[in-house]
């Protein structure tokens, strides 16, 4: 049996099906995924791409499979957010920035550091959509942009 194929991602608020992926799994080029309906399909993009909520894989037959960020084990960080965000970024830790809190992956070393800096750190479980890379390039693995 041949799997349906997606070679294209588009922004949309309407989808025929959905696939739930954590932050790491939303960074892909070629992978077989399983939608919530049980549909298995192949993603075969021309380059590694970061997909997020309100984006979808367009199958060759026209069906659209929306991306849903999975719940992940995170730390919610509150306090002097500008100062704390600087320290998190200085350690190249993915961070979701909101007006009243920061979200990072659970890491006991980061928790200790942030608490020493005066942060209130709480364990939470929710979807994770950290900021992308600088200069509009989304996620990156290196400093050469």
CSV table of N, CA and C in Angstrom, one decimal:
chain,number,residue,atom,x,y,z
A,1,UNK,N,0.8,-1.2,0.0
A,1,UNK,CA,0.0,0.0,0.0
A,1,UNK,C,0.9,1.2,0.0
A,2,UNK,N,0.6,2.2,-0.8
A,2,UNK,CA,1.3,3.4,-0.9
A,2,UNK,C,0.7,4.5,0.0
A,3,UNK,N,1.5,5.1,0.8
A,3,UNK,CA,1.0,6.2,1.7
A,3,UNK,C,0.7,7.4,1.0
A,4,UNK,N,-0.3,8.2,1.4
A,4,UNK,CA,-0.5,9.5,0.9
A,4,UNK,C,0.7,10.4,1.2
A,5,UNK,N,1.1,11.3,0.3
A,5,UNK,CA,2.3,12.1,0.5
A,5,UNK,C,1.9,13.6,0.6
A,6,UNK,N,2.7,14.3,1.5
A,6,UNK,CA,2.6,15.8,1.6
A,6,UNK,C,4.0,16.3,1.3
A,7,UNK,N,4.0,17.2,0.3
A,7,UNK,CA,5.2,17.9,-0.1
A,7,UNK,C,5.1,19.4,0.2
A,8,UNK,N,4.0,19.8,0.9
A,8,UNK,CA,3.7,21.2,1.0
A,8,UNK,C,3.1,21.5,2.4
A,9,UNK,N,3.4,22.6,3.0
A,9,UNK,CA,2.9,23.1,4.3
A,9,UNK,C,2.2,24.4,4.0
A,10,UNK,N,1.0,24.6,4.6
A,10,UNK,CA,0.4,25.9,4.4
A,10,UNK,C,-0.2,26.4,5.7
A,11,UNK,N,-0.4,27.7,5.8
A,11,UNK,CA,-1.1,28.2,7.0
A,11,UNK,C,-2.6,28.1,6.8
A,12,UNK,N,-3.4,27.6,7.8
A,12,UNK,CA,-4.8,27.5,7.7
A,12,UNK,C,-5.4,27.3,9.0
A,13,UNK,N,-6.7,27.6,9.1
A,13,UNK,CA,-7.5,27.4,10.3
A,13,UNK,C,-8.5,26.3,10.1
A,14,UNK,N,-8.4,25.7,8.9
A,14,UNK,CA,-9.4,24.6,8.6
A,14,UNK,C,-8.6,23.4,8.1
A,15,UNK,N,-8.9,22.2,8.6
A,15,UNK,CA,-8.2,21.0,8.2
A,15,UNK,C,-9.2,19.9,8.2
A,16,UNK,N,-8.9,18.9,7.4
A,16,UNK,CA,-9.7,17.7,7.3
A,16,UNK,C,-9.4,16.7,8.4
A,17,UNK,N,-8.2,16.8,9.0
A,17,UNK,CA,-7.7,15.9,10.0
A,17,UNK,C,-6.6,16.6,10.8
A,18,UNK,N,-6.0,16.0,11.8
A,18,UNK,CA,-5.0,16.7,12.5
A,18,UNK,C,-3.9,15.7,13.0
A,19,UNK,N,-2.8,16.2,13.3
A,19,UNK,CA,-1.7,15.4,13.8
A,19,UNK,C,-1.1,16.1,15.0
A,20,UNK,N,-0.9,15.4,16.1
A,20,UNK,CA,-0.4,16.0,17.3
A,20,UNK,C,1.1,15.8,17.4
A,21,UNK,N,1.9,16.8,17.5
A,21,UNK,CA,3.3,16.7,17.5
A,21,UNK,C,3.9,17.6,18.6
A,22,UNK,N,5.0,17.1,19.3
A,22,UNK,CA,5.7,17.9,20.2
A,22,UNK,C,6.6,18.9,19.5
A,23,UNK,N,7.3,19.8,20.3
A,23,UNK,CA,8.1,20.8,19.6
A,23,UNK,C,9.2,20.2,18.7
A,24,UNK,N,9.9,19.1,19.2
A,24,UNK,CA,10.9,18.5,18.4
A,24,UNK,C,10.4,17.9,17.2
A,25,UNK,N,9.2,17.2,17.3
A,25,UNK,CA,8.7,16.5,16.1
A,25,UNK,C,8.1,17.4,15.1
A,26,UNK,N,7.9,18.7,15.4
A,26,UNK,CA,7.4,19.7,14.5
A,26,UNK,C,8.5,20.3,13.6
A,27,UNK,N,9.7,19.8,13.7
A,27,UNK,CA,10.9,20.2,13.0
A,27,UNK,C,11.3,19.0,12.1
A,28,UNK,N,10.9,19.0,10.8
A,28,UNK,CA,11.0,17.8,10.0
A,28,UNK,C,11.2,18.1,8.6
A,29,UNK,N,11.7,17.1,7.9
A,29,UNK,CA,11.8,17.2,6.4
A,29,UNK,C,11.1,15.9,5.8
A,30,UNK,N,11.5,14.8,6.3
A,30,UNK,CA,10.9,13.5,5.7
A,30,UNK,C,10.6,12.6,6.8
A,31,UNK,N,9.3,12.2,7.0
A,31,UNK,CA,8.9,11.4,8.1
A,31,UNK,C,7.5,10.9,7.9
A,32,UNK,N,7.2,9.6,8.3
A,32,UNK,CA,5.8,9.1,8.3
A,32,UNK,C,5.2,9.5,9.6
A,33,UNK,N,4.0,10.1,9.4
A,33,UNK,CA,3.2,10.6,10.6
A,33,UNK,C,1.8,9.9,10.6
A,34,UNK,N,1.2,9.8,11.8
A,34,UNK,CA,-0.1,9.3,11.9
A,34,UNK,C,-1.0,10.3,12.5
A,35,UNK,N,-2.1,10.6,11.7
A,35,UNK,CA,-3.1,11.6,12.1
A,35,UNK,C,-4.0,11.0,13.2
A,36,UNK,N,-4.8,11.9,13.9
A,36,UNK,CA,-5.6,11.5,14.9
A,36,UNK,C,-6.7,10.5,14.5
A,37,UNK,N,-7.0,10.5,13.2
A,37,UNK,CA,-8.0,9.5,12.6
A,37,UNK,C,-7.4,8.2,12.4
A,38,UNK,N,-6.1,8.1,12.5
A,38,UNK,CA,-5.4,6.8,12.1
A,38,UNK,C,-4.7,6.9,10.8
A,39,UNK,N,-5.0,7.9,10.0
A,39,UNK,CA,-4.4,8.0,8.6
A,39,UNK,C,-2.9,8.1,8.8
A,40,UNK,N,-2.2,7.3,8.1
A,40,UNK,CA,-0.7,7.4,8.0
A,40,UNK,C,-0.4,8.1,6.7
A,41,UNK,N,0.6,9.0,6.7
A,41,UNK,CA,1.0,9.7,5.5
A,41,UNK,C,2.5,10.1,5.6
A,42,UNK,N,3.1,10.3,4.5
A,42,UNK,CA,4.5,10.6,4.4
A,42,UNK,C,4.6,12.1,4.2
A,43,UNK,N,5.4,12.7,5.0
A,43,UNK,CA,5.8,14.1,4.8
A,43,UNK,C,7.2,14.1,4.1
A,44,UNK,N,7.2,14.7,2.9
A,44,UNK,CA,8.5,14.7,2.1
A,44,UNK,C,8.7,16.1,1.6
A,45,UNK,N,9.2,17.0,2.5
A,45,UNK,CA,9.4,18.4,2.1
A,45,UNK,C,10.8,18.6,1.5
A,46,UNK,N,11.0,19.7,0.7
A,46,UNK,CA,12.2,19.9,0.0
A,46,UNK,C,13.4,20.3,1.0
A,47,UNK,N,13.0,20.8,2.2
A,47,UNK,CA,14.0,21.2,3.2
A,47,UNK,C,13.4,21.0,4.6
A,48,UNK,N,14.3,20.9,5.6
A,48,UNK,CA,13.8,20.8,6.9
A,48,UNK,C,13.0,22.0,7.3
A,49,UNK,N,11.8,21.8,7.9
A,49,UNK,CA,10.9,22.9,8.1
A,49,UNK,C,10.3,22.8,9.5
A,50,UNK,N,10.1,24.0,10.1
A,50,UNK,CA,9.5,24.0,11.5
A,50,UNK,C,8.0,24.4,11.2
A,51,UNK,N,7.1,23.5,11.7
A,51,UNK,CA,5.7,23.7,11.5
A,51,UNK,C,5.1,23.9,12.9
A,52,UNK,N,4.0,24.7,13.0
A,52,UNK,CA,3.4,25.0,14.2
A,52,UNK,C,1.9,25.0,14.1
A,53,UNK,N,1.2,25.4,15.2
A,53,UNK,CA,-0.2,25.5,15.2
A,53,UNK,C,-0.7,26.5,14.0
A,54,UNK,N,-1.8,26.2,13.4
A,54,UNK,CA,-2.4,26.9,12.3
A,54,UNK,C,-1.6,26.7,11.0
A,55,UNK,N,-0.8,25.7,11.0
A,55,UNK,CA,-0.1,25.2,9.8
A,55,UNK,C,-0.6,23.8,9.5
A,56,UNK,N,-0.5,23.4,8.3
A,56,UNK,CA,-1.0,22.0,7.9
A,56,UNK,C,-0.2,21.4,6.8
A,57,UNK,N,-0.2,20.1,6.7
A,57,UNK,CA,0.4,19.4,5.6
A,57,UNK,C,-0.7,19.2,4.6
A,58,UNK,N,-0.4,19.5,3.3
A,58,UNK,CA,-1.3,19.4,2.2
A,58,UNK,C,-1.0,18.1,1.5
A,59,UNK,N,-1.9,17.1,1.5
A,59,UNK,CA,-1.6,15.8,0.8
A,59,UNK,C,-1.8,16.0,-0.7
A,60,UNK,N,-1.2,15.2,-1.5
A,60,UNK,CA,-1.3,15.3,-2.9
A,60,UNK,C,-2.7,15.2,-3.4
A,61,UNK,N,-3.6,14.5,-2.6
A,61,UNK,CA,-5.0,14.4,-3.1
A,61,UNK,C,-5.9,15.5,-2.6
A,62,UNK,N,-5.2,16.6,-2.0
A,62,UNK,CA,-6.0,17.7,-1.6
A,62,UNK,C,-6.4,17.8,-0.1
A,63,UNK,N,-6.3,16.6,0.6
A,63,UNK,CA,-6.7,16.6,2.0
A,63,UNK,C,-5.7,17.5,2.8
A,64,UNK,N,-6.1,18.1,3.9
A,64,UNK,CA,-5.3,18.9,4.7
A,64,UNK,C,-5.3,18.4,6.1
A,65,UNK,N,-4.0,18.2,6.6
A,65,UNK,CA,-3.8,17.6,8.0
A,65,UNK,C,-3.2,18.7,8.8
A,66,UNK,N,-4.0,19.3,9.7
A,66,UNK,CA,-3.5,20.4,10.6
A,66,UNK,C,-2.6,19.9,11.7
A,67,UNK,N,-1.7,20.8,12.1
A,67,UNK,CA,-0.7,20.5,13.1
A,67,UNK,C,-1.2,21.1,14.5
A,68,UNK,N,-1.2,20.2,15.5
A,68,UNK,CA,-1.6,20.5,16.8
A,68,UNK,C,-0.4,20.3,17.8
A,69,UNK,N,0.1,21.4,18.4
A,69,UNK,CA,1.2,21.2,19.4
A,69,UNK,C,0.8,20.3,20.5
A,70,UNK,N,1.6,19.3,20.8
A,70,UNK,CA,1.3,18.3,21.9
A,70,UNK,C,1.6,19.0,23.3
A,71,UNK,N,1.0,18.5,24.3
A,71,UNK,CA,1.3,18.9,25.7
A,71,UNK,C,2.7,18.3,26.0
A,72,UNK,N,3.5,19.2,26.7
A,72,UNK,CA,4.8,18.8,27.1
A,72,UNK,C,5.1,19.2,28.5
A,73,UNK,N,6.0,18.5,29.2
A,73,UNK,CA,6.4,18.8,30.5
A,73,UNK,C,7.3,20.0,30.5
A,74,UNK,N,6.9,21.2,31.1
A,74,UNK,CA,7.6,22.4,31.0
A,74,UNK,C,7.7,23.0,32.4
A,75,UNK,N,8.5,24.1,32.5
A,75,UNK,CA,8.6,25.0,33.6
A,75,UNK,C,8.0,26.3,33.2
A,76,UNK,N,7.1,26.8,34.0
A,76,UNK,CA,6.6,28.2,33.9
A,76,UNK,C,7.5,29.0,34.8
A,77,UNK,N,8.0,30.1,34.2
A,77,UNK,CA,8.9,31.0,34.9
A,77,UNK,C,8.3,32.4,35.0
A,78,UNK,N,8.3,32.9,36.3
A,78,UNK,CA,7.8,34.2,36.5
A,78,UNK,C,8.8,35.0,37.3
A,79,UNK,N,8.7,36.3,37.2
A,79,UNK,CA,9.7,37.2,37.9
A,79,UNK,C,10.1,38.3,37.0
A,80,UNK,N,11.3,38.7,37.1
A,80,UNK,CA,11.8,39.8,36.2
A,80,UNK,C,12.1,39.2,34.8
A,81,UNK,N,11.0,39.2,34.0
A,81,UNK,CA,11.1,38.4,32.7
A,81,UNK,C,12.2,38.8,31.8
A,82,UNK,N,12.5,40.1,31.7
A,82,UNK,CA,13.5,40.5,30.8
A,82,UNK,C,14.9,39.9,31.2
A,83,UNK,N,15.2,40.1,32.4
A,83,UNK,CA,16.4,39.5,32.9
A,83,UNK,C,16.5,38.0,32.8
A,84,UNK,N,15.4,37.3,33.2
A,84,UNK,CA,15.4,35.9,33.2
A,84,UNK,C,15.4,35.4,31.7
A,85,UNK,N,14.8,36.1,30.8
A,85,UNK,CA,14.8,35.7,29.4
A,85,UNK,C,16.2,35.8,28.9
A,86,UNK,N,16.9,36.8,29.3
A,86,UNK,CA,18.3,37.0,28.8
A,86,UNK,C,19.2,35.8,29.3
A,87,UNK,N,19.0,35.4,30.5
A,87,UNK,CA,19.8,34.2,31.0
A,87,UNK,C,19.4,32.9,30.3
A,88,UNK,N,18.1,32.7,30.0
A,88,UNK,CA,17.7,31.5,29.3
A,88,UNK,C,18.2,31.5,27.9
A,89,UNK,N,18.2,32.7,27.2
A,89,UNK,CA,18.7,32.8,25.9
A,89,UNK,C,20.2,32.6,25.8
A,90,UNK,N,20.9,33.1,26.8
A,90,UNK,CA,22.3,33.0,26.9
A,90,UNK,C,22.8,31.5,27.0
A,91,UNK,N,21.8,30.7,27.4
A,91,UNK,CA,22.1,29.2,27.5
A,91,UNK,C,21.5,28.5,26.3
A,92,UNK,N,21.0,29.2,25.3
A,92,UNK,CA,20.5,28.7,24.1
A,92,UNK,C,19.3,27.7,24.3
A,93,UNK,N,18.5,28.0,25.3
A,93,UNK,CA,17.4,27.2,25.7
A,93,UNK,C,16.1,27.7,25.0
A,94,UNK,N,15.4,26.8,24.3
A,94,UNK,CA,14.2,27.3,23.7
A,94,UNK,C,13.2,27.8,24.7
A,95,UNK,N,12.6,28.9,24.4
A,95,UNK,CA,11.7,29.6,25.4
A,95,UNK,C,10.5,30.2,24.7
A,96,UNK,N,9.4,30.0,25.3
A,96,UNK,CA,8.1,30.6,24.8
A,96,UNK,C,7.9,31.8,25.7
A,97,UNK,N,7.8,33.0,25.0
A,97,UNK,CA,7.8,34.3,25.7
A,97,UNK,C,6.3,34.7,25.7
A,98,UNK,N,5.8,35.0,26.8
A,98,UNK,CA,4.4,35.6,27.0
A,98,UNK,C,4.5,36.8,27.8
A,99,UNK,N,3.4,37.6,27.9
A,99,UNK,CA,3.5,38.9,28.6
A,99,UNK,C,3.7,38.7,30.1
A,100,UNK,N,3.3,37.6,30.7
A,100,UNK,CA,3.4,37.5,32.1
A,100,UNK,C,4.2,36.3,32.6
A,101,UNK,N,4.8,35.5,31.6
A,101,UNK,CA,5.6,34.4,32.0
A,101,UNK,C,6.4,33.9,30.8
A,102,UNK,N,7.4,33.0,31.2
A,102,UNK,CA,8.2,32.3,30.2
A,102,UNK,C,7.9,30.8,30.4
A,103,UNK,N,8.0,30.1,29.3
A,103,UNK,CA,7.9,28.6,29.4
A,103,UNK,C,9.2,28.0,28.8
A,104,UNK,N,9.8,27.1,29.5
A,104,UNK,CA,10.9,26.3,29.0
A,104,UNK,C,10.7,24.8,29.3
A,105,UNK,N,11.5,24.0,28.6
A,105,UNK,CA,11.5,22.6,28.9
A,105,UNK,C,12.0,22.3,30.4
A,106,UNK,N,11.5,21.3,31.0
A,106,UNK,CA,11.9,21.0,32.3
A,106,UNK,C,13.4,20.6,32.3
A,107,UNK,N,14.2,21.2,33.1
A,107,UNK,CA,15.6,20.9,33.2
A,107,UNK,C,16.0,21.4,34.6
A,108,UNK,N,16.5,20.5,35.5
A,108,UNK,CA,16.7,20.8,36.9
A,108,UNK,C,17.9,21.8,37.0
A,109,UNK,N,18.8,21.8,36.1
A,109,UNK,CA,19.9,22.8,36.2
A,109,UNK,C,19.4,24.2,35.9
A,110,UNK,N,18.5,24.3,34.9
A,110,UNK,CA,17.9,25.6,34.6
A,110,UNK,C,17.0,26.1,35.7
A,111,UNK,N,16.3,25.1,36.3
A,111,UNK,CA,15.4,25.5,37.4
A,111,UNK,C,16.2,26.1,38.6
A,112,UNK,N,17.3,25.4,38.9
A,112,UNK,CA,18.2,25.9,40.0
A,112,UNK,C,18.7,27.3,39.7
A,113,UNK,N,19.2,27.5,38.5
A,113,UNK,CA,19.8,28.8,38.1
A,113,UNK,C,18.7,29.8,38.2
A,114,UNK,N,17.5,29.6,37.7
A,114,UNK,CA,16.5,30.6,37.6
A,114,UNK,C,16.0,30.9,39.0
A,115,UNK,N,15.9,29.9,39.9
A,115,UNK,CA,15.5,30.2,41.3
A,115,UNK,C,16.5,31.0,42.0
A,116,UNK,N,17.8,30.8,41.7
A,116,UNK,CA,18.9,31.6,42.3
A,116,UNK,C,18.8,33.0,41.9
A,117,UNK,N,18.3,33.2,40.7
A,117,UNK,CA,18.1,34.6,40.1
A,117,UNK,C,16.8,35.2,40.6
A,118,UNK,N,16.0,34.5,41.5
A,118,UNK,CA,14.8,35.1,42.0
A,118,UNK,C,13.5,34.7,41.3
A,119,UNK,N,13.6,33.8,40.4
A,119,UNK,CA,12.4,33.4,39.6
A,119,UNK,C,11.5,32.5,40.4
A,120,UNK,N,10.2,32.6,40.2
A,120,UNK,CA,9.3,31.6,40.7
A,120,UNK,C,9.1,30.6,39.5
A,121,UNK,N,9.5,29.3,39.8
A,121,UNK,CA,9.5,28.3,38.8
A,121,UNK,C,8.5,27.2,39.2
A,122,UNK,N,7.5,26.9,38.3
A,122,UNK,CA,6.5,25.9,38.5
A,122,UNK,C,6.4,24.9,37.4
A,123,UNK,N,6.2,23.7,37.7
A,123,UNK,CA,6.1,22.6,36.7
A,123,UNK,C,4.7,22.7,36.2
A,124,UNK,N,4.5,22.7,34.8
A,124,UNK,CA,3.3,22.7,34.1
A,124,UNK,C,3.3,21.7,33.0
A,125,UNK,N,2.2,21.3,32.5
A,125,UNK,CA,2.1,20.5,31.3
A,125,UNK,C,1.1,21.1,30.3
A,126,UNK,N,1.7,21.6,29.2
A,126,UNK,CA,0.9,22.3,28.2
A,126,UNK,C,1.6,22.3,26.9
A,127,UNK,N,1.0,22.8,25.8
A,127,UNK,CA,1.7,22.9,24.5
A,127,UNK,C,2.8,23.8,24.6
A,128,UNK,N,3.9,23.6,23.8
A,128,UNK,CA,5.1,24.4,23.8
A,128,UNK,C,5.4,24.9,22.4
A,129,UNK,N,5.4,26.2,22.3
A,129,UNK,CA,5.7,26.9,21.0
A,129,UNK,C,6.7,28.0,21.3
A,130,UNK,N,8.0,27.6,21.4
A,130,UNK,CA,9.0,28.7,21.7
A,130,UNK,C,9.3,29.6,20.5
A,131,UNK,N,9.9,30.7,20.8
A,131,UNK,CA,10.3,31.6,19.8
A,131,UNK,C,11.2,31.0,18.7
A,132,UNK,N,11.1,31.4,17.5
A,132,UNK,CA,11.9,30.9,16.4
A,132,UNK,C,13.3,31.6,16.5
A,133,UNK,N,14.1,31.3,15.5
A,133,UNK,CA,15.5,31.9,15.4
A,133,UNK,C,15.4,33.3,15.0
A,134,UNK,N,16.6,33.9,15.1
A,134,UNK,CA,16.7,35.3,14.7
A,134,UNK,C,16.7,35.5,13.2
A,135,UNK,N,16.4,36.7,12.7
A,135,UNK,CA,16.5,37.1,11.3
A,135,UNK,C,15.5,36.4,10.5
A,136,UNK,N,14.3,35.9,11.1
A,136,UNK,CA,13.2,35.3,10.3
A,136,UNK,C,13.5,34.0,9.8
A,137,UNK,N,14.5,33.3,10.3
A,137,UNK,CA,14.9,31.9,9.7
A,137,UNK,C,14.3,30.8,10.5
A,138,UNK,N,13.5,31.0,11.5
A,138,UNK,CA,12.9,30.0,12.3
A,138,UNK,C,14.0,29.2,13.1
A,139,UNK,N,13.7,28.0,13.3
A,139,UNK,CA,14.7,27.2,14.1
A,139,UNK,C,16.0,27.0,13.3
A,140,UNK,N,17.1,27.0,14.0
A,140,UNK,CA,18.4,26.7,13.4
A,140,UNK,C,19.2,25.8,14.3
A,141,UNK,N,20.2,25.2,13.7
A,141,UNK,CA,21.1,24.3,14.4
A,141,UNK,C,22.5,24.9,14.5
A,142,UNK,N,22.7,26.0,13.9
A,142,UNK,CA,24.1,26.6,13.9
A,142,UNK,C,23.9,28.1,14.0
A,143,UNK,N,25.1,28.8,14.1
A,143,UNK,CA,25.1,30.2,14.1
A,143,UNK,C,25.2,30.9,12.8
A,144,UNK,N,25.5,30.1,11.7
A,144,UNK,CA,25.7,30.6,10.4
A,144,UNK,C,24.3,30.7,9.8
A,145,UNK,N,23.8,32.0,9.6
A,145,UNK,CA,22.5,32.2,9.0
A,145,UNK,C,22.7,32.8,7.6
